[in-house]
CSV table of C-alpha atoms and ligand atoms in Angstrom, one decimal:
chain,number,residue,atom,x,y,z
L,4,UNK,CA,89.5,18.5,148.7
L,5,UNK,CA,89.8,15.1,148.8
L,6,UNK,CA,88.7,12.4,151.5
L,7,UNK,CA,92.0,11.8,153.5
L,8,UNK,CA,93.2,8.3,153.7
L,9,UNK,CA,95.9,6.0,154.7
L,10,UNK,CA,97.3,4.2,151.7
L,11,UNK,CA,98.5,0.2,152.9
L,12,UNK,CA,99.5,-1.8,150.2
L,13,UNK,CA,101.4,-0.1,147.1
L,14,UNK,CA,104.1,-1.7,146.2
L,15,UNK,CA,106.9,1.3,144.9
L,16,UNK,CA,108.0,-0.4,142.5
L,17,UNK,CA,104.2,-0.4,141.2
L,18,UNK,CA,104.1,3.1,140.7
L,19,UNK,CA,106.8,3.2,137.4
L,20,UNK,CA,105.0,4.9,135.0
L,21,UNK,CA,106.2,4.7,131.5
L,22,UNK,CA,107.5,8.6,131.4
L,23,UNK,CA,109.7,7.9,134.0
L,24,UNK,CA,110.9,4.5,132.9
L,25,UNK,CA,111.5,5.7,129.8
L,26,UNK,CA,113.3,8.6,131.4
L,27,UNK,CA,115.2,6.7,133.6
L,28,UNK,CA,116.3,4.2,130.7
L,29,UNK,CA,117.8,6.8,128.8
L,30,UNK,CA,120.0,8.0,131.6
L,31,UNK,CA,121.1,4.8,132.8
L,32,UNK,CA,122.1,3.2,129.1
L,33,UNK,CA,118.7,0.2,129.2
L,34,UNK,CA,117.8,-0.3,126.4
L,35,UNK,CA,113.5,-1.3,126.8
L,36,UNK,CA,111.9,-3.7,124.2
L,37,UNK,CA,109.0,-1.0,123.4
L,38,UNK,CA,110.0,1.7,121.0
L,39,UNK,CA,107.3,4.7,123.0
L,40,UNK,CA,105.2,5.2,126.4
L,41,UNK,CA,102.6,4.5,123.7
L,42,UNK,CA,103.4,1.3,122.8
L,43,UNK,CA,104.6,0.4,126.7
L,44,UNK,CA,100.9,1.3,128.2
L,45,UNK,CA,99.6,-0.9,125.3
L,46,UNK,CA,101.0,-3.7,127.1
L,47,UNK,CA,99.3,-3.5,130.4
L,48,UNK,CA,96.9,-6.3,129.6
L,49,UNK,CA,96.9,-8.7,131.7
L,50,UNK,CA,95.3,-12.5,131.9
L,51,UNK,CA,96.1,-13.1,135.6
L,52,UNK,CA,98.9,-12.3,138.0
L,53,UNK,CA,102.1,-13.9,136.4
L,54,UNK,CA,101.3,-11.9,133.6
L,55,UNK,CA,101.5,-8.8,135.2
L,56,UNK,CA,104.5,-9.8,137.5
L,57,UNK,CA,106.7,-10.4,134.3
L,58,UNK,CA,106.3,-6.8,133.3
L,59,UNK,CA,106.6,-5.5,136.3
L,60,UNK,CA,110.5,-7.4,136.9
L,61,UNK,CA,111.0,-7.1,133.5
L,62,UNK,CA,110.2,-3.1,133.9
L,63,UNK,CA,112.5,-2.9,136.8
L,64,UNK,CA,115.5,-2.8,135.1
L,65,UNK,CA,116.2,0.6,134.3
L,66,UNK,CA,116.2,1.5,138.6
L,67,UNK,CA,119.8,1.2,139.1
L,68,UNK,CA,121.3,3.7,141.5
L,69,UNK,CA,119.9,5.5,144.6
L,70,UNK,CA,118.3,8.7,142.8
L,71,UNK,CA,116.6,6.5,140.5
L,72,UNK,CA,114.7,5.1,143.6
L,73,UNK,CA,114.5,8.7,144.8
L,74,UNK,CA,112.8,10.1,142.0
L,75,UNK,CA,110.6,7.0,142.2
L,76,UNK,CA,109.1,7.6,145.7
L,77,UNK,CA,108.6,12.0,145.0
L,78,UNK,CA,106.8,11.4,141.7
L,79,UNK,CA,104.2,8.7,143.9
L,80,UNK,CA,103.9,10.8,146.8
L,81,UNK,CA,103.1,14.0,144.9
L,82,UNK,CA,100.5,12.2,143.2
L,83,UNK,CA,99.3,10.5,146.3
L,84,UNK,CA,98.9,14.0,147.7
L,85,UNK,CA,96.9,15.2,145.3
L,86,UNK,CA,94.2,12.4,145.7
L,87,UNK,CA,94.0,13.2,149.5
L,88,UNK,CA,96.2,10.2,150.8
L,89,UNK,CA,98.0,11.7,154.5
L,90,UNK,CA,99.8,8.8,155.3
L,91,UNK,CA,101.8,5.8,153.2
L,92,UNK,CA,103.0,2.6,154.4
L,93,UNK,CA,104.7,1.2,151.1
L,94,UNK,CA,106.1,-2.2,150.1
L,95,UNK,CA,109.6,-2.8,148.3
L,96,UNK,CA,110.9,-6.0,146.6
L,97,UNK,CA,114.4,-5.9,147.8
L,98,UNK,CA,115.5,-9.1,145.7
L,99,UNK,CA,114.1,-7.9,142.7
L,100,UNK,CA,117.0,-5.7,142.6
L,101,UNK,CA,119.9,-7.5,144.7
L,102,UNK,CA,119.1,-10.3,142.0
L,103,UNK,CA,120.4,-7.7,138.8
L,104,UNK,CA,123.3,-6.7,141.1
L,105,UNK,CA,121.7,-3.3,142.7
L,106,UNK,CA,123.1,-3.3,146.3
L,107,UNK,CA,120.2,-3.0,148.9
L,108,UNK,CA,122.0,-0.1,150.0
L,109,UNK,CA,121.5,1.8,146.8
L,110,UNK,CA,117.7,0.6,147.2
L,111,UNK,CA,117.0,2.0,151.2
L,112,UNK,CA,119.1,4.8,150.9
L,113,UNK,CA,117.3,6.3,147.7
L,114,UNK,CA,113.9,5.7,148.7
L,115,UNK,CA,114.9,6.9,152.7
L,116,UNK,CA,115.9,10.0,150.7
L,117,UNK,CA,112.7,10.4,149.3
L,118,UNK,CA,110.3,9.7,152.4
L,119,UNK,CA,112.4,11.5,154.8
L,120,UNK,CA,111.2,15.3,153.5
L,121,UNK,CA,107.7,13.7,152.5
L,122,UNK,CA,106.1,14.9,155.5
L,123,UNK,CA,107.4,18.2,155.2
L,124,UNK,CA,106.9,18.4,151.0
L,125,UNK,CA,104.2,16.7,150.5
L,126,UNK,CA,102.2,16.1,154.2
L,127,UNK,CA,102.5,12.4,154.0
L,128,UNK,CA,103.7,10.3,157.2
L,129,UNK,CA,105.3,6.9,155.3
L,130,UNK,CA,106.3,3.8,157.2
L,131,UNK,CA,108.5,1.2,155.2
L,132,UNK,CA,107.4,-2.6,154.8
L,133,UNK,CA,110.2,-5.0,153.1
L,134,UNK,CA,108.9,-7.7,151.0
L,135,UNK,CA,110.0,-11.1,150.8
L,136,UNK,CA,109.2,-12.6,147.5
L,137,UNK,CA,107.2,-15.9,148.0
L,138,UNK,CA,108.5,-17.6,144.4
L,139,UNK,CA,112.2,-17.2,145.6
L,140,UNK,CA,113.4,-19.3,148.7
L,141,UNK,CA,112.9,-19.3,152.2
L,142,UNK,CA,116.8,-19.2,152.3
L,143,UNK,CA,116.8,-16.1,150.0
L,144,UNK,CA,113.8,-14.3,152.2
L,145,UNK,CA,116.6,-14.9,155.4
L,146,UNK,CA,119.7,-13.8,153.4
L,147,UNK,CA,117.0,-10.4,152.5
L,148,UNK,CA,116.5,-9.5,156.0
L,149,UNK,CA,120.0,-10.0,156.8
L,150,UNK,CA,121.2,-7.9,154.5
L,151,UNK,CA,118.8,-5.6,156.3
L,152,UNK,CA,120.1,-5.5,159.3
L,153,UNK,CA,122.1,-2.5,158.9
L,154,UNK,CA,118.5,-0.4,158.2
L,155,UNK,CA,116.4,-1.9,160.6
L,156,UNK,CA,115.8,1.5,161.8
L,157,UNK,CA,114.0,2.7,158.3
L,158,UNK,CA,112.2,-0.5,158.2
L,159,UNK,CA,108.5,-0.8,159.8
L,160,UNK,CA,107.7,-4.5,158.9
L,161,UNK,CA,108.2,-7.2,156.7
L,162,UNK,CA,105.4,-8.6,153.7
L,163,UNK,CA,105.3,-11.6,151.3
L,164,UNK,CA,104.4,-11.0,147.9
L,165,UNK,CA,104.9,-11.9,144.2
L,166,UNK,CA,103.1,-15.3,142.8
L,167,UNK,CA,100.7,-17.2,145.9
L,168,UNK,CA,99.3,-19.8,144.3
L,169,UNK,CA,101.5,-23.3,145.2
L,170,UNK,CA,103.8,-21.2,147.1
L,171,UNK,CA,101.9,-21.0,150.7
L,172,UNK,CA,102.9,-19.0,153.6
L,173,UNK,CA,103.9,-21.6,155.7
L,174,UNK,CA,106.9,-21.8,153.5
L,175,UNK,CA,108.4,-18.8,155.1
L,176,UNK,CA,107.7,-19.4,158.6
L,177,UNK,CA,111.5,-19.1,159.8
L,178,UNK,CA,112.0,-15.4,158.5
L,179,UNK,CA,108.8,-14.5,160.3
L,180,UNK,CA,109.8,-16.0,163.5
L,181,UNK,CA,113.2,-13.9,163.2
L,182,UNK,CA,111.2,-10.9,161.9
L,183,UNK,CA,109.1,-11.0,164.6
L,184,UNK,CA,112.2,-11.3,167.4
L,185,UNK,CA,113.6,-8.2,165.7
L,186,UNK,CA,110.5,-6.3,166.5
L,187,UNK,CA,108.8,-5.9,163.1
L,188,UNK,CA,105.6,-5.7,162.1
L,189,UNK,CA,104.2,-8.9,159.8
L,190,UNK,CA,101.6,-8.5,157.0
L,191,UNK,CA,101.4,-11.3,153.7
L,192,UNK,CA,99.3,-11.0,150.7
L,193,UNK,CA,96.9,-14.0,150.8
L,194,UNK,CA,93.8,-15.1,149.4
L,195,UNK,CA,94.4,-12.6,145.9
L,196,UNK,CA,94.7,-16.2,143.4
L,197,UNK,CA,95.3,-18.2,146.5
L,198,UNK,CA,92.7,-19.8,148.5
L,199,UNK,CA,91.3,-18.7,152.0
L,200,UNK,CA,93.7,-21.1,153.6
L,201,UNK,CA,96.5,-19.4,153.2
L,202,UNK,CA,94.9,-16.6,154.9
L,203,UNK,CA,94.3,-18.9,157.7
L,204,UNK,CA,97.8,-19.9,157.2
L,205,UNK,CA,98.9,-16.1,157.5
L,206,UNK,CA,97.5,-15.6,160.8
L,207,UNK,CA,98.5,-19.0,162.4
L,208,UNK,CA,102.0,-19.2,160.7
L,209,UNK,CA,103.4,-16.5,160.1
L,210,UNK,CA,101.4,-14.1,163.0
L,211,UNK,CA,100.5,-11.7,160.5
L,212,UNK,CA,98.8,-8.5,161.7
L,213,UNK,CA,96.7,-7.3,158.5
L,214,UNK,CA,96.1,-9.3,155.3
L,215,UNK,CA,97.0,-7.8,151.8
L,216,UNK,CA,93.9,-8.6,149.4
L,217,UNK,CA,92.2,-11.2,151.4
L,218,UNK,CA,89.4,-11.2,148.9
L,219,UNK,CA,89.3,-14.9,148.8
L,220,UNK,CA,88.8,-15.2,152.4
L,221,UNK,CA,84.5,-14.7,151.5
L,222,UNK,CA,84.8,-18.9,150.5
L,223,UNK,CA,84.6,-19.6,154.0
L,224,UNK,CA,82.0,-18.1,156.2
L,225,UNK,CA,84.1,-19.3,159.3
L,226,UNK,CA,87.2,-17.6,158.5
L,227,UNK,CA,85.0,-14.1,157.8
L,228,UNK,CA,83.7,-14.7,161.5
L,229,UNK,CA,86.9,-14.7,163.0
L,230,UNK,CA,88.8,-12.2,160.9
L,231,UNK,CA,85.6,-10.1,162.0
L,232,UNK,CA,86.1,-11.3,165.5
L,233,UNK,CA,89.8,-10.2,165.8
L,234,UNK,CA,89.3,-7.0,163.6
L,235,UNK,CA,91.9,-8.5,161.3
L,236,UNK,CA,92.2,-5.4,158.3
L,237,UNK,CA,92.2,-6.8,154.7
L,238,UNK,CA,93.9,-4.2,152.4
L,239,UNK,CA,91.8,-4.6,149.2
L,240,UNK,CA,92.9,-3.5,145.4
L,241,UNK,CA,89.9,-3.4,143.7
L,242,UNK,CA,91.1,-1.9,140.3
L,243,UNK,CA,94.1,-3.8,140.6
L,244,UNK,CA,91.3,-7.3,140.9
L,245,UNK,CA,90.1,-6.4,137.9
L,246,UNK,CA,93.4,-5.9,135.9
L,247,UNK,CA,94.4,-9.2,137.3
L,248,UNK,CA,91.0,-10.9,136.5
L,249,UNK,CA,90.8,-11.9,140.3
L,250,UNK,CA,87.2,-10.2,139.7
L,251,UNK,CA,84.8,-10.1,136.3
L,252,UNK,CA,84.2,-6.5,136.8
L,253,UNK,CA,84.3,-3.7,139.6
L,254,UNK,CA,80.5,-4.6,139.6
L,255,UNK,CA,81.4,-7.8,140.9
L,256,UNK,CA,83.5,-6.7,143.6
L,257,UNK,CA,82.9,-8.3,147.0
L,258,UNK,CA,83.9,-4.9,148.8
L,259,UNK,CA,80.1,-3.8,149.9
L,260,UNK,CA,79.6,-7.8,151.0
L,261,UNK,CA,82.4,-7.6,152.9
L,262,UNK,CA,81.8,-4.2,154.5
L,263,UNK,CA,78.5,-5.8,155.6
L,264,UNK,CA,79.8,-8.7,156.8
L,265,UNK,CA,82.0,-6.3,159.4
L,266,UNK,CA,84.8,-6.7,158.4
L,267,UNK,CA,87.9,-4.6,158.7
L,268,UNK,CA,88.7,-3.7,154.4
L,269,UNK,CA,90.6,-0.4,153.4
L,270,UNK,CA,90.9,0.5,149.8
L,271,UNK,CA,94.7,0.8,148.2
L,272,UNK,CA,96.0,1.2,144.8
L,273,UNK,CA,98.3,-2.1,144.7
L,274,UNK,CA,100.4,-1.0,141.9
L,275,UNK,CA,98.9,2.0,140.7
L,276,UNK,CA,101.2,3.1,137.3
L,277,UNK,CA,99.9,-0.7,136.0
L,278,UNK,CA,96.2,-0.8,137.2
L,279,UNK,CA,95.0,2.5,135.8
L,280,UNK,CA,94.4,4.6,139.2
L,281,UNK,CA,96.2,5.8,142.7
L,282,UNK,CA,94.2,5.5,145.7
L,283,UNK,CA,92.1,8.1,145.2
L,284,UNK,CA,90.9,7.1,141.6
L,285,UNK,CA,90.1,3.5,143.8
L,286,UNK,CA,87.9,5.1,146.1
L,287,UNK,CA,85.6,7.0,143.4
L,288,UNK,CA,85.9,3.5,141.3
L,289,UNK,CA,84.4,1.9,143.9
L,290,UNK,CA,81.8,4.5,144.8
L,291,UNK,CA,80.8,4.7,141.0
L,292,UNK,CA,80.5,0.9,140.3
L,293,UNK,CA,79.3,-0.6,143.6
L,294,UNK,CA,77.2,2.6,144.8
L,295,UNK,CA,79.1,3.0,147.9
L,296,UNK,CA,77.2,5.9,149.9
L,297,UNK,CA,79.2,8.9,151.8
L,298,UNK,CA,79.1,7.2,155.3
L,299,UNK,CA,81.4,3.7,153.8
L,300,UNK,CA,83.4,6.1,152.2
L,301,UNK,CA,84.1,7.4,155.6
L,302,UNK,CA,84.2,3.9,157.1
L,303,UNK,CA,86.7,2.4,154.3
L,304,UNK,CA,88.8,6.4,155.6
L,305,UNK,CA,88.9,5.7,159.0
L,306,UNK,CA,89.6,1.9,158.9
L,307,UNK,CA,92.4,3.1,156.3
L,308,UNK,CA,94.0,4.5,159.5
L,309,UNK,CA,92.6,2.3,162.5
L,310,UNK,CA,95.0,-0.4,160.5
L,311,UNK,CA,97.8,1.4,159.7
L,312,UNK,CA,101.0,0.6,161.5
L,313,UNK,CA,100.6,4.5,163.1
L,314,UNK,CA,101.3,3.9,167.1
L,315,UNK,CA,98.0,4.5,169.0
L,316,UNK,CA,99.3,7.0,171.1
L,317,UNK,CA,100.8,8.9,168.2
L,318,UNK,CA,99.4,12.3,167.4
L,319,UNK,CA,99.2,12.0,163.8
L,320,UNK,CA,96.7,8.8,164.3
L,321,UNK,CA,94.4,10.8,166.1
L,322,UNK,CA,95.0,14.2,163.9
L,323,UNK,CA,94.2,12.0,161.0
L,324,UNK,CA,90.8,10.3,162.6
L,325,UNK,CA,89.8,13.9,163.0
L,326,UNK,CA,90.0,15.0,159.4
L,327,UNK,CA,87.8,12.0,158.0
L,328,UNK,CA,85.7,12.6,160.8
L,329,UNK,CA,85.1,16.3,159.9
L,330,UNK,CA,85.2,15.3,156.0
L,331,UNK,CA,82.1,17.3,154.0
L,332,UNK,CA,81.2,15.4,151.4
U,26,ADE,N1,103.7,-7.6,143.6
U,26,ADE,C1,103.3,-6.4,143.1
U,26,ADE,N2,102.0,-6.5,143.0
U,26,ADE,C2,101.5,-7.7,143.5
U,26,ADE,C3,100.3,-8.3,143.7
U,26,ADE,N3,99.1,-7.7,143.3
U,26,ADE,N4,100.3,-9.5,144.1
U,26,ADE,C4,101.4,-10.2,144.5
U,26,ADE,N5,102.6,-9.6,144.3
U,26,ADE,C5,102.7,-8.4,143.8
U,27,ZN,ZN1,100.1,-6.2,146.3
């Protein structure tokens, strides 16, 4: 049995693998530039993060109705099952599909269709975070969360992701103001191929509760201090780092630097279908290549939860504490 763990940053739109996107190509009449799954997967080489982010809105264009999105969410929670994840608070990129003319209806209701039986089909909880992406416009990030009005109720929180560096948070302070008066929760990537200021900026800007990546934030030993201080969680991707280049290898990997320096990091699978591993191919990554011992695999489990967006006084929280705590390894 696996180590049970709280996935926090996957983006669903990460987890197209190339069956499936072939798959759903076919049935919706797209027509992809790669004649095989073969010759798709031999893509996946990537020299930084724009490289990757092409693919992945390039890839996006055979999701086009409701039950595509559907079928998207089962086929990651059944895998996310079976590598011992119990709870799943997953991004989408609403304009990546409003922009090719897929009404964010079509999006919330297909993936709502999927996480409403995943507790009872596959014993995941899910929350659901809306993404604003930070290379559009602070106009277009306003326009997203009105259109979301309507669903407020499926939606946990809002995040900012897509391409950091020149486009800082600070640029999207107004949505976050009027996220925050609508009662949402507020994460941003920062500090991935940005620099530790815009983790600062995060947190003083934008009021951000956890910080997706973060890596970056080791460049300033002040910043550590206080995201230390304030028990600020840092949702780290390491085999997605290493796909992107943020990192030389998985040997090189800050992760057991930055457990020691106390601070609050959980392991995630970022985009999984792209990065060559779900969250629980992460966690033995990491324990391979950095030597991580059975007592921080337990740490990175429990903090997994502690900074999730479960309420404290919700049973599952506490359910869930109890399994890593009674883990055998
Ligand atoms: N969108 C999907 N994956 C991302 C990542 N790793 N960084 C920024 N935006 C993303
Ligand atoms: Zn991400």
């Amino acid at each position: 049995m696996p180590l049970p763990k709280a996935e926090l940053h996957l983006h669903i739109e990460g987890t197209l693998e190339p069956e499936l996107a072939f798959a759903l190509a076919a049935r919706n009449g797209v027509t992809l530039p790669y004649a095989d799954t073969e010759e798709l997967r031999a893509a996946y080489r990537f020299g930084d993060l724009q490289s990757f982010l092409d693919l992945y809105y390039a890839l996006m264009a055979v999701l086009r109705t409701p039950e595509d999105f559907t079928a998207l969410a089962d086929a990651y929670l059944e895998r996310a099952a079976a590598q011992g994840v119990r709870h799943a608070e997953i991004f989408f990129d609403p304009q990546a599909h409003t922009a090719r003319g897929v009404p964010f209806a079509a999006v919330i209701e297909g993936l709502g269709a999927s996480l409403d039986r995943s507790e009872e089909r596959y014993g995941i909880s899910t929350r659901l975070i809306m993404c604003f992406l930070r290379d559009e416009s602070a106009e277009s990030a306003l326009a997203t969360l009105e259109s979301a009005r309507p669903y407020l109720d499926r939606i946990t929180g809002v995040g900012l992701d897509s391409a950091e560096a020149g486009n800082p948070p600070a640029k999207f302070r107004a949505v976050y103001e009027e996220a925050a008066r609508l009662g949402l929760r507020r994460v941003a990537h920062a500090g991935e191929e940005g620099p530790a200021a815009y983790v600062r900026e995060a947190l003083d800007v934008l009021g951000v509760e956890r910080i997706d990546h973060g890596l970056r934030c080791m460049e300033d030993p002040e910043l550590v201090a206080r995201l230390v201080r304030e028990r600020i969680p840092l949702t780290l991707c390491p085999l997605s780092n290493v796909r992107l280049r943020v990192v030389d290898t998985l040997a090189d990997h800050p992760l057991p630097a930055m457990l020691d320096a106390g601070l609050m990091v959980t392991v995630n699978s970022d985009d999984p279908a792209y990065f060559g591993g779900y969250a629980g191919d992460n966690y033995d990554a990491v324990r391979e290549a950095l030597s991580l011992g059975p007592e921080q695999l337990r740490t990175l489990a429990r903090q997994s939860f502690e900074a999730s967006f479960l309420e404290d006084d919700e049973p599952r929280r506490a359910r869930y504490l109890a399994e890593v705590e009674a883990y055998a390894f």
